[in-house]
XYZ file of C-alpha atoms in Angstrom:
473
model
C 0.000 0.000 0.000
C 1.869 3.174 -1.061
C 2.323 5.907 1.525
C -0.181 9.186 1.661
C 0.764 12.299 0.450
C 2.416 14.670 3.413
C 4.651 16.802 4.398
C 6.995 13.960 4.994
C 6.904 12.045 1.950
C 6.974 14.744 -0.474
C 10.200 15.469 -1.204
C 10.959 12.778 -3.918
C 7.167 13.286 -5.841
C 7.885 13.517 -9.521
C 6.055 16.963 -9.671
C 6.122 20.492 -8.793
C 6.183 20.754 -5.337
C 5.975 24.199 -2.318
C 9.968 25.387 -2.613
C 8.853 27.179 0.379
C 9.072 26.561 4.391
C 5.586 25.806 5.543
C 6.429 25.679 9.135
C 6.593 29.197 8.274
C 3.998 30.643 6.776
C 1.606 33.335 8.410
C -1.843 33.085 8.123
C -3.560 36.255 5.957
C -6.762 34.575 4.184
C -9.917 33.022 5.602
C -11.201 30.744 2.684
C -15.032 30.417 2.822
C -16.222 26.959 0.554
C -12.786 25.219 0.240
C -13.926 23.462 -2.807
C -12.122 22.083 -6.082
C -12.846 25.652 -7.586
C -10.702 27.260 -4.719
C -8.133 24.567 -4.541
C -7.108 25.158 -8.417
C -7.783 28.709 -8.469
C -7.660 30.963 -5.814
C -5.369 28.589 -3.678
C -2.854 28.078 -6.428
C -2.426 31.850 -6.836
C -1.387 32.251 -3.289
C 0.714 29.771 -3.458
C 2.553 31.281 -5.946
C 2.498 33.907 -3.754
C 4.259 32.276 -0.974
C 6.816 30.962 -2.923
C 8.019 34.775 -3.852
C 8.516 35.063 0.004
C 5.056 36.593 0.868
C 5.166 34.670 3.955
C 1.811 36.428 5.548
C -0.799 34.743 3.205
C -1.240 31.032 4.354
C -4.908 30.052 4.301
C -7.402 29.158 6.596
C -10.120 26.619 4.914
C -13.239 26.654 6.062
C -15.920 24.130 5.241
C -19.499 25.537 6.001
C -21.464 22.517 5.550
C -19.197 18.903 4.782
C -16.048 17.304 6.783
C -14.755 15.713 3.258
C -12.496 18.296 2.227
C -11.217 18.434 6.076
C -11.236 14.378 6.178
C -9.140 13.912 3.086
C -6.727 16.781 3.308
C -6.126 17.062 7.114
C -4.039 13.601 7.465
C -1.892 15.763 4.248
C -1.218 18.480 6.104
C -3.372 20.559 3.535
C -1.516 19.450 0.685
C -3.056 18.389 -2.818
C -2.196 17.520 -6.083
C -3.505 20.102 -8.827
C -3.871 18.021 -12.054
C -3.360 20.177 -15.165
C -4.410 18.609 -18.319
C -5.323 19.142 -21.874
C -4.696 16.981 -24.965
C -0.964 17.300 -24.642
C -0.512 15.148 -21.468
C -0.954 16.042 -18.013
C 1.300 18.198 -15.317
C 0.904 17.641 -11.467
C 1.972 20.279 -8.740
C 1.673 19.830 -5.020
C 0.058 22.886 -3.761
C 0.414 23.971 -0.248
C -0.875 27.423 0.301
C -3.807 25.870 2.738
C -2.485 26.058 6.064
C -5.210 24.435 8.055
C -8.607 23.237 7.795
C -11.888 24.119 9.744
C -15.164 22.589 9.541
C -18.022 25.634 10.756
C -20.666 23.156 11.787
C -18.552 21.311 14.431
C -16.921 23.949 15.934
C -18.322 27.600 14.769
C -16.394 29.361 17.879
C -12.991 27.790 16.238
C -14.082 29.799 12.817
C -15.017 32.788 14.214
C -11.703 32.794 15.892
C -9.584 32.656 12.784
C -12.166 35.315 11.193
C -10.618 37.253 14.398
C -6.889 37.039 14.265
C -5.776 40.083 13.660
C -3.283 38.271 10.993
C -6.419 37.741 8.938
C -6.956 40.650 6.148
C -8.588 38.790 3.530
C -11.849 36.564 3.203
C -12.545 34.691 0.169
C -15.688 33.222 -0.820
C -16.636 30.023 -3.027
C -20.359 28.636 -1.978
C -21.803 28.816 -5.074
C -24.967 30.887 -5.549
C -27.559 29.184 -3.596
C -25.562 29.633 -0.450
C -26.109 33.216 -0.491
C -29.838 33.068 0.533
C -31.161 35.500 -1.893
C -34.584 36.190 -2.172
C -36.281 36.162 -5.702
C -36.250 39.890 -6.312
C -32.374 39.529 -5.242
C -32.462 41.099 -1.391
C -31.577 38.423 1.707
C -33.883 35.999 1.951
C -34.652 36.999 5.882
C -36.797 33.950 6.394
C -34.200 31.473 5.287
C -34.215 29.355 8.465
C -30.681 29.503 8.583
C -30.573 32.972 8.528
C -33.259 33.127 11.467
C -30.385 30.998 13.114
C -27.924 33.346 13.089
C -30.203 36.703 14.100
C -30.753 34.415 17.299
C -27.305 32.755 17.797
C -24.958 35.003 16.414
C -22.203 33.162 18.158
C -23.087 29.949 16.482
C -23.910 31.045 12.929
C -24.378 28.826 9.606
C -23.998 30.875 6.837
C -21.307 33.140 5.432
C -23.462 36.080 6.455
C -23.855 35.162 9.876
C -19.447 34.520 10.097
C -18.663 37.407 8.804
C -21.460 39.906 10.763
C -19.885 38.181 13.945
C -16.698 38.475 13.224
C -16.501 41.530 11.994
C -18.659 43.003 15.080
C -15.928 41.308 17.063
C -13.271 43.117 15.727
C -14.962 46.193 15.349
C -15.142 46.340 19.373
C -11.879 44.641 19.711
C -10.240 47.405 17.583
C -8.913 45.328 14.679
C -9.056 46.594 11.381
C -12.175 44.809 9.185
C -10.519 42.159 6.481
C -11.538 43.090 3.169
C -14.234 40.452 1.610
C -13.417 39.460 -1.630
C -16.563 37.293 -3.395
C -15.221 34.833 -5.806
C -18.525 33.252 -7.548
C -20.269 33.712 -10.550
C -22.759 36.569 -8.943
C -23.418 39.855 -10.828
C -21.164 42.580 -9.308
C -20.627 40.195 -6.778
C -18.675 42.198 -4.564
C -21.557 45.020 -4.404
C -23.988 42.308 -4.280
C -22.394 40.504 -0.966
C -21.986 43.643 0.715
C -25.569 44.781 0.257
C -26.667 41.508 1.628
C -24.215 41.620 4.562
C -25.556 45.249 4.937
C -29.339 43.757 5.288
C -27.685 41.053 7.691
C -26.193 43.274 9.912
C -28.911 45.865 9.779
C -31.753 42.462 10.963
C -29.241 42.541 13.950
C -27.912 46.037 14.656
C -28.321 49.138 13.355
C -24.905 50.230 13.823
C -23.252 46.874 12.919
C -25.181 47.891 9.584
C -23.754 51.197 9.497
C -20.157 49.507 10.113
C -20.326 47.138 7.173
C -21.469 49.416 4.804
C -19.073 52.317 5.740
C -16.078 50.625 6.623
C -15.247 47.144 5.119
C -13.981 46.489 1.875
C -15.952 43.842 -0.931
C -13.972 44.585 -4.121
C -15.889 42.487 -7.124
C -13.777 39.653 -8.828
C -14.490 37.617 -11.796
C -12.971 33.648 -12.462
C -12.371 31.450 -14.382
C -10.951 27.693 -14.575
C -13.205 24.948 -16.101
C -12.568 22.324 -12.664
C -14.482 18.632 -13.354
C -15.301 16.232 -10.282
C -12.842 14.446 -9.289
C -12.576 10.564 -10.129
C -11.731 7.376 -8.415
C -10.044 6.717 -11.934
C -8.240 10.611 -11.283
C -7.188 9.592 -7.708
C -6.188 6.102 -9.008
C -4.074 7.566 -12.183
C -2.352 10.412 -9.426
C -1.040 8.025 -6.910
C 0.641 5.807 -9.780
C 2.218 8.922 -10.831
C 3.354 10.593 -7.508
C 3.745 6.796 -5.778
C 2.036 8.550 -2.976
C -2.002 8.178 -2.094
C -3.530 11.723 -2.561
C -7.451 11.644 -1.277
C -8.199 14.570 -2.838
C -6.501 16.060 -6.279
C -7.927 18.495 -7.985
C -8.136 18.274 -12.088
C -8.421 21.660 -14.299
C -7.091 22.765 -17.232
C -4.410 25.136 -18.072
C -6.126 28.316 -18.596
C -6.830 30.523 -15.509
C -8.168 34.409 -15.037
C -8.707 36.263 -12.288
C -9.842 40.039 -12.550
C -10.006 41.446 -9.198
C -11.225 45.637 -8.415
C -7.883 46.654 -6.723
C -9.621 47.994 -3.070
C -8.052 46.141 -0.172
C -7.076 48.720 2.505
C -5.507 46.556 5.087
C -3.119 45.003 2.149
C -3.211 42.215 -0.523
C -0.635 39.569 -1.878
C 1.202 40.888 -5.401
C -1.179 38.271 -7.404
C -0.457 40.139 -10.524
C 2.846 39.020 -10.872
C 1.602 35.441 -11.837
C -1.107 36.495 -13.797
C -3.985 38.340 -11.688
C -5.293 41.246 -13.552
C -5.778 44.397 -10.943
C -8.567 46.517 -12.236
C -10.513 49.978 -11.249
C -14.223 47.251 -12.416
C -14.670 44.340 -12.698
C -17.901 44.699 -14.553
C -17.078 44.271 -18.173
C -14.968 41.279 -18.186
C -17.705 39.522 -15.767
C -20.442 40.107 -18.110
C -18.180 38.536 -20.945
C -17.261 35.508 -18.909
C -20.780 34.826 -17.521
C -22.562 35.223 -20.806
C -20.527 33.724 -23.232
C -18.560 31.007 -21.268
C -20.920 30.267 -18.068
C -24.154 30.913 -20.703
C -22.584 28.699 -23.556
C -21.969 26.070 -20.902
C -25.478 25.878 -19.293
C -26.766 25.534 -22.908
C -24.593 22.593 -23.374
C -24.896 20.831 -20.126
C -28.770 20.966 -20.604
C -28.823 20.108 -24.657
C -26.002 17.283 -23.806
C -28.131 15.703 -21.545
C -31.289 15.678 -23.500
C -29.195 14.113 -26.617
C -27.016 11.511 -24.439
C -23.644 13.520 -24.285
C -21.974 12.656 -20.562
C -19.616 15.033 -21.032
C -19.123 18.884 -22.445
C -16.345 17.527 -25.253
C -18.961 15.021 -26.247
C -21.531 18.057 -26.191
C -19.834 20.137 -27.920
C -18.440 17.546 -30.731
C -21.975 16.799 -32.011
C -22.421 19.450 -35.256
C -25.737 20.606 -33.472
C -24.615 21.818 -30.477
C -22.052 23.351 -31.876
C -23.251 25.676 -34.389
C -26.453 26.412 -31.529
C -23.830 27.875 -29.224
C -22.162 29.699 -31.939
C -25.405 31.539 -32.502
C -26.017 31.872 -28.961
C -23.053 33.509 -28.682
C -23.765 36.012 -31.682
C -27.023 36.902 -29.960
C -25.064 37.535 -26.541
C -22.340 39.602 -27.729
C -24.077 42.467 -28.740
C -25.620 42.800 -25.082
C -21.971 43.064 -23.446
C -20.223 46.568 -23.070
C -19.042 47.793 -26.203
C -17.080 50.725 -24.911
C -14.474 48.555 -22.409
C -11.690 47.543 -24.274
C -13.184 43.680 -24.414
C -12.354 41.525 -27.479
C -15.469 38.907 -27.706
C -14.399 37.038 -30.832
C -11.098 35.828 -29.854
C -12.300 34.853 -26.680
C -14.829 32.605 -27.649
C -12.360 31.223 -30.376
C -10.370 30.138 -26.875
C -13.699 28.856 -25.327
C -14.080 26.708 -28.386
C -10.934 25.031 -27.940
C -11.394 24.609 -24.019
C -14.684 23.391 -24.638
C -13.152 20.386 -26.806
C -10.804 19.618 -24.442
C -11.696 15.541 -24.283
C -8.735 15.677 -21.306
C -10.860 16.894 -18.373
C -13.839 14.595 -18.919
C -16.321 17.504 -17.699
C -19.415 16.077 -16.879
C -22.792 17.683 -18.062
C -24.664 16.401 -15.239
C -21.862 18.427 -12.636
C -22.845 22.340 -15.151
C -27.048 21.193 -14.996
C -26.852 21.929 -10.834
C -28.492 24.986 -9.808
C -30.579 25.932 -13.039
C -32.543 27.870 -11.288
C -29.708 30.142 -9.572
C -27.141 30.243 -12.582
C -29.218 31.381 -15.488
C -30.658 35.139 -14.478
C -26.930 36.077 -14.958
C -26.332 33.544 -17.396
C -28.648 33.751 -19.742
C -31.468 35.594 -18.566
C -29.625 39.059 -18.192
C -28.473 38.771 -22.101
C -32.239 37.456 -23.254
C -33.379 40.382 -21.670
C -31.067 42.986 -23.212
C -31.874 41.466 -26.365
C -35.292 42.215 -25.812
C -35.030 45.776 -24.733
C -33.090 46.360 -28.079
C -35.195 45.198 -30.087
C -33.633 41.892 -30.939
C -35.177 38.333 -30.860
C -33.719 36.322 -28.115
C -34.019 32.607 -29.958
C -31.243 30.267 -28.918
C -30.888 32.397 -25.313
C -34.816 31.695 -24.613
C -34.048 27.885 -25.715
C -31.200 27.728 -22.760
C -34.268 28.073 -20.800
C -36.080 25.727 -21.695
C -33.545 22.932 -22.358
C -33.142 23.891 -18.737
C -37.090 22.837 -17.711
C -37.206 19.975 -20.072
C -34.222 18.555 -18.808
C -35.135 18.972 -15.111
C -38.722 17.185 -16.111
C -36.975 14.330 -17.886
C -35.167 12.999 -14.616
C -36.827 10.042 -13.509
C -37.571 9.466 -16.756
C -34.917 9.856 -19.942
C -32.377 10.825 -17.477
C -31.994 9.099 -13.889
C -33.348 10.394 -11.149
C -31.387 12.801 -9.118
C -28.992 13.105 -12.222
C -28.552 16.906 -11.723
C -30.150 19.177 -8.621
C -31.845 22.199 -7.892
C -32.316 24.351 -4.688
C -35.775 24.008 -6.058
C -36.709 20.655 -6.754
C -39.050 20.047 -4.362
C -41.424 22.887 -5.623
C -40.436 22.177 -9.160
C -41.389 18.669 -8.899
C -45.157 19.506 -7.689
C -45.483 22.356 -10.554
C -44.340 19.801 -13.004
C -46.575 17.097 -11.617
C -49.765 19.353 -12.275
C -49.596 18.646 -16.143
C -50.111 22.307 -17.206
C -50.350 23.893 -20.464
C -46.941 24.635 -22.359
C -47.792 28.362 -21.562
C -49.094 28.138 -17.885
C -46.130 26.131 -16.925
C -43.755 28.269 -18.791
C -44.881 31.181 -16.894
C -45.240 29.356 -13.583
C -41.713 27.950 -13.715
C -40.286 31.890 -13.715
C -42.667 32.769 -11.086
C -41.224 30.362 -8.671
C -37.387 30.979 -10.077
C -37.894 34.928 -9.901
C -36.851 35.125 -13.385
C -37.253 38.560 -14.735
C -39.445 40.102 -11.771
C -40.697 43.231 -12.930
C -39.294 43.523 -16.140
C -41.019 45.249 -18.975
C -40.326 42.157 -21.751
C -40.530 39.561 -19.428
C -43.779 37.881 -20.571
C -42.447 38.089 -23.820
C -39.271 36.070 -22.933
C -41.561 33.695 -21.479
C -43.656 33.277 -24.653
C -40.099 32.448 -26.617
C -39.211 29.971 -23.589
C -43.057 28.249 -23.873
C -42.768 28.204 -27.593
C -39.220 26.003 -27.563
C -40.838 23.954 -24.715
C -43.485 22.724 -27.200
C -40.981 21.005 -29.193
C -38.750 19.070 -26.143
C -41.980 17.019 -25.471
């Protein structure tokens, strides 16, 4: 049985390993949602980091719901294998920017203690959209249970919000500077859109704590972007032949990376841009480009790969239909991005093309189909709309949508059951088992996602959406 990746055995791993002390390193980041998106993104930037000699920016994981990321890496020390492959072949590095590993559920008061250290400056976010509790007209959704959990226990909270109200109240009367938040999911402005949410938080359980977050904490917007499949037992099984050493928990991705951050951290940030980080005054523009032509070209083929049998996005994206429907989604959505911010739309989705046939990473359409219902008002909505307002016909955007419906009503049937998810199943599943007309479920389906509340074309988006769902029955 071969040994498990550590700091013990890794000196002689046939890969690209920390050429740093860990013993060490400083903690400077809090980590919210230590994921496989943070472990070959944001992670792998600091460690870069840390190899230049910024000692001072070790992260703190934190797990807000699951031990598994805790379970697997802990007996590693924190270390992982990032997987980088394409059609070329494959290169492994060892990454070891993650200094330590908390899990909020069992002990909250540990959490709230890093959040505390007055080492701390920076907290990242990954939970994915859900896990920001939105309401459907996009203000905190103040009758989340979990978020009446944390107005009553704020010293035991669940969610992000209720972590970093605390924390920052804490250091507020401790004296400590506030850490700068820095929002690293696929949210609109999601900087601005965390801190008006943390500003609603507060506000439900102080007035001044309210007044604190909004006046005096930092939540510069960032936009990603690294295409990051599950991991396999066939990935974990391939890495330990290669390193001779077990690793529980590699992370596969492929070569590109971006990060655009808005360059606002007052209590001080690690030099990211020297490997790659673009600092920027907004984020805005190259956010809009990313969600609506990469994140909105990939919803449309997770949902049309799984109604035609394609596992995986290379498979999607080889079939000659799919392909030439996301080319003309993606001439209907670039006419709704920015045209006056320097972005060049054609040669980036000439790059998406190629990333999208990358056979190498095995990305599963079944992994992109989770969360419909959260992912596509930025994805696809937002451009469907703009189209609208323009005067432009919003065909293969509309048909995103309802690839997205027929393909959440086919599991249990064409597709297995439970073969995506959705924060709302539950309600979906009793609309859908009504048997409505094409149009009344249409409409019904965006009146429980919040799609396009109060918009002036939004019935007519959901006549183009009930008019494709006519033809997926």
């Amino acid at each position: 049985m071969k040994k498990r990746l550590s700091n013990l055995t890794i000196a002689n791993v046939p890969a690209a390993i920390p050429r740093y002390d860990r013993r060490a390193i400083m903690p400077g980041i809090v980590h919210l949602g230590v994921g496989a998106f943070h472990r070959a993104h944001q992670a792998a930037y600091v460690d870069a980091c840390l190899a230049d000699g910024e000692g001072d920016w070790g992260i703190v994981g934190v797990s807000l719901r699951s031990p598994d990321t805790r379970d697997a890496l802990k007996p590693q020390d924190g270390l992982y294998t990032l997987a980088i492959r394409d059609s070329a072949g494959e290169q492994l590095q060892v990454v070891g920017s993650i200094q330590s590993l908390l899990v909020a559920p069992e002990d909250p008061g540990a959490v709230l203690a890093a959040l505390t250290d007055p080492r701390i400056r920076i907290v990242t976010l990954t939970i994915t959209e859900k896990a920001y509790l939105r309401a459907a007209d996009g203000s905190l959704d103040g009758a989340h249970p979990d978020i009446v959990h944390d107005l009553a226990n704020p010293g035991s909270p669940k969610t992000a919000h209720g972590f970093l109200a605390e924390a920052l109240a804490r250091r507020s009367i401790a004296g400590t500077p506030p850490f700068t938040v820095l929002c690293c999911d696929n949210l609109p402005a999601n900087g601005a859109t965390l801190h008006r949410l943390l500003i609603e938080f507060a506000k439900l359980r102080d007035a001044d704590l309210g007044r604190y977050v909004a006046d005096e904490v930092a939540f510069p917007s960032s936009m990603v972007d690294r295409i990051v499949p599950a991991t396999t037992d066939a990935d974990r099984a391939r890495i330990a032949d290669e390193l001779g050493l077990e690793d529980a928990w590699p992370v596969m991705t492929e070569p590109f990376r971006q990060w655009v951050i808005e360059d606002r951290f007052p209590a001080g940030r690690p030099a990211w841009e020297k490997f790659g980080v673009t600092m920027v005054e907004d984020v805005g523009p190259f956010e809009d480009m990313k969600l609506r032509l990469l994140n909105g070209a990939h919803s449309g083929i997770a949902y049309l790969g799984l109604l035609s049998g394609h596992a995986t996005v290379d498979r999607a994206f080889a079939d000659p239909s799919i392909r030439q429907f996301v080319d003309r989604l993606w001439a209907e959505a670039i006419p709704t991005l920015p045209q006056d911010a320097g972005l060049d739309p054609i040669p980036y989705t000439a790059e998406l093309a190629a990333r999208f046939s990358n056979a190498a990473l095995a990305h599963r359409t079944a992994q992109i189909a989770n969360d419909g219902s959260q992912k596509l008002p930025q994805r696809i909505v937002a451009s469907a709309l703009a189209r609208l307002e323009a005067g432009l016909l919003p065909e293969h955007l509309s048909l995103v949508v309802a690839a997205w419906i027929a393909a959440c009503t086919a599991r249990g049937g064409s597709l297995p059951e439970g073969h995506f998810t959705d924060p709302l199943d539950a309600a979906l599943g009793d609309l859908f088992g009504r048997n409505l007309p094409t149009a009344t479920m249409a409409e019904a389906v965006f009146d429980l996602a919040g799609f396009a509340i109060g918009h002036a074309e939004r019935q007519k988006l959901i006549e183009f959406v009930a008019t494709h769902l006519v033809h997926f029955k």
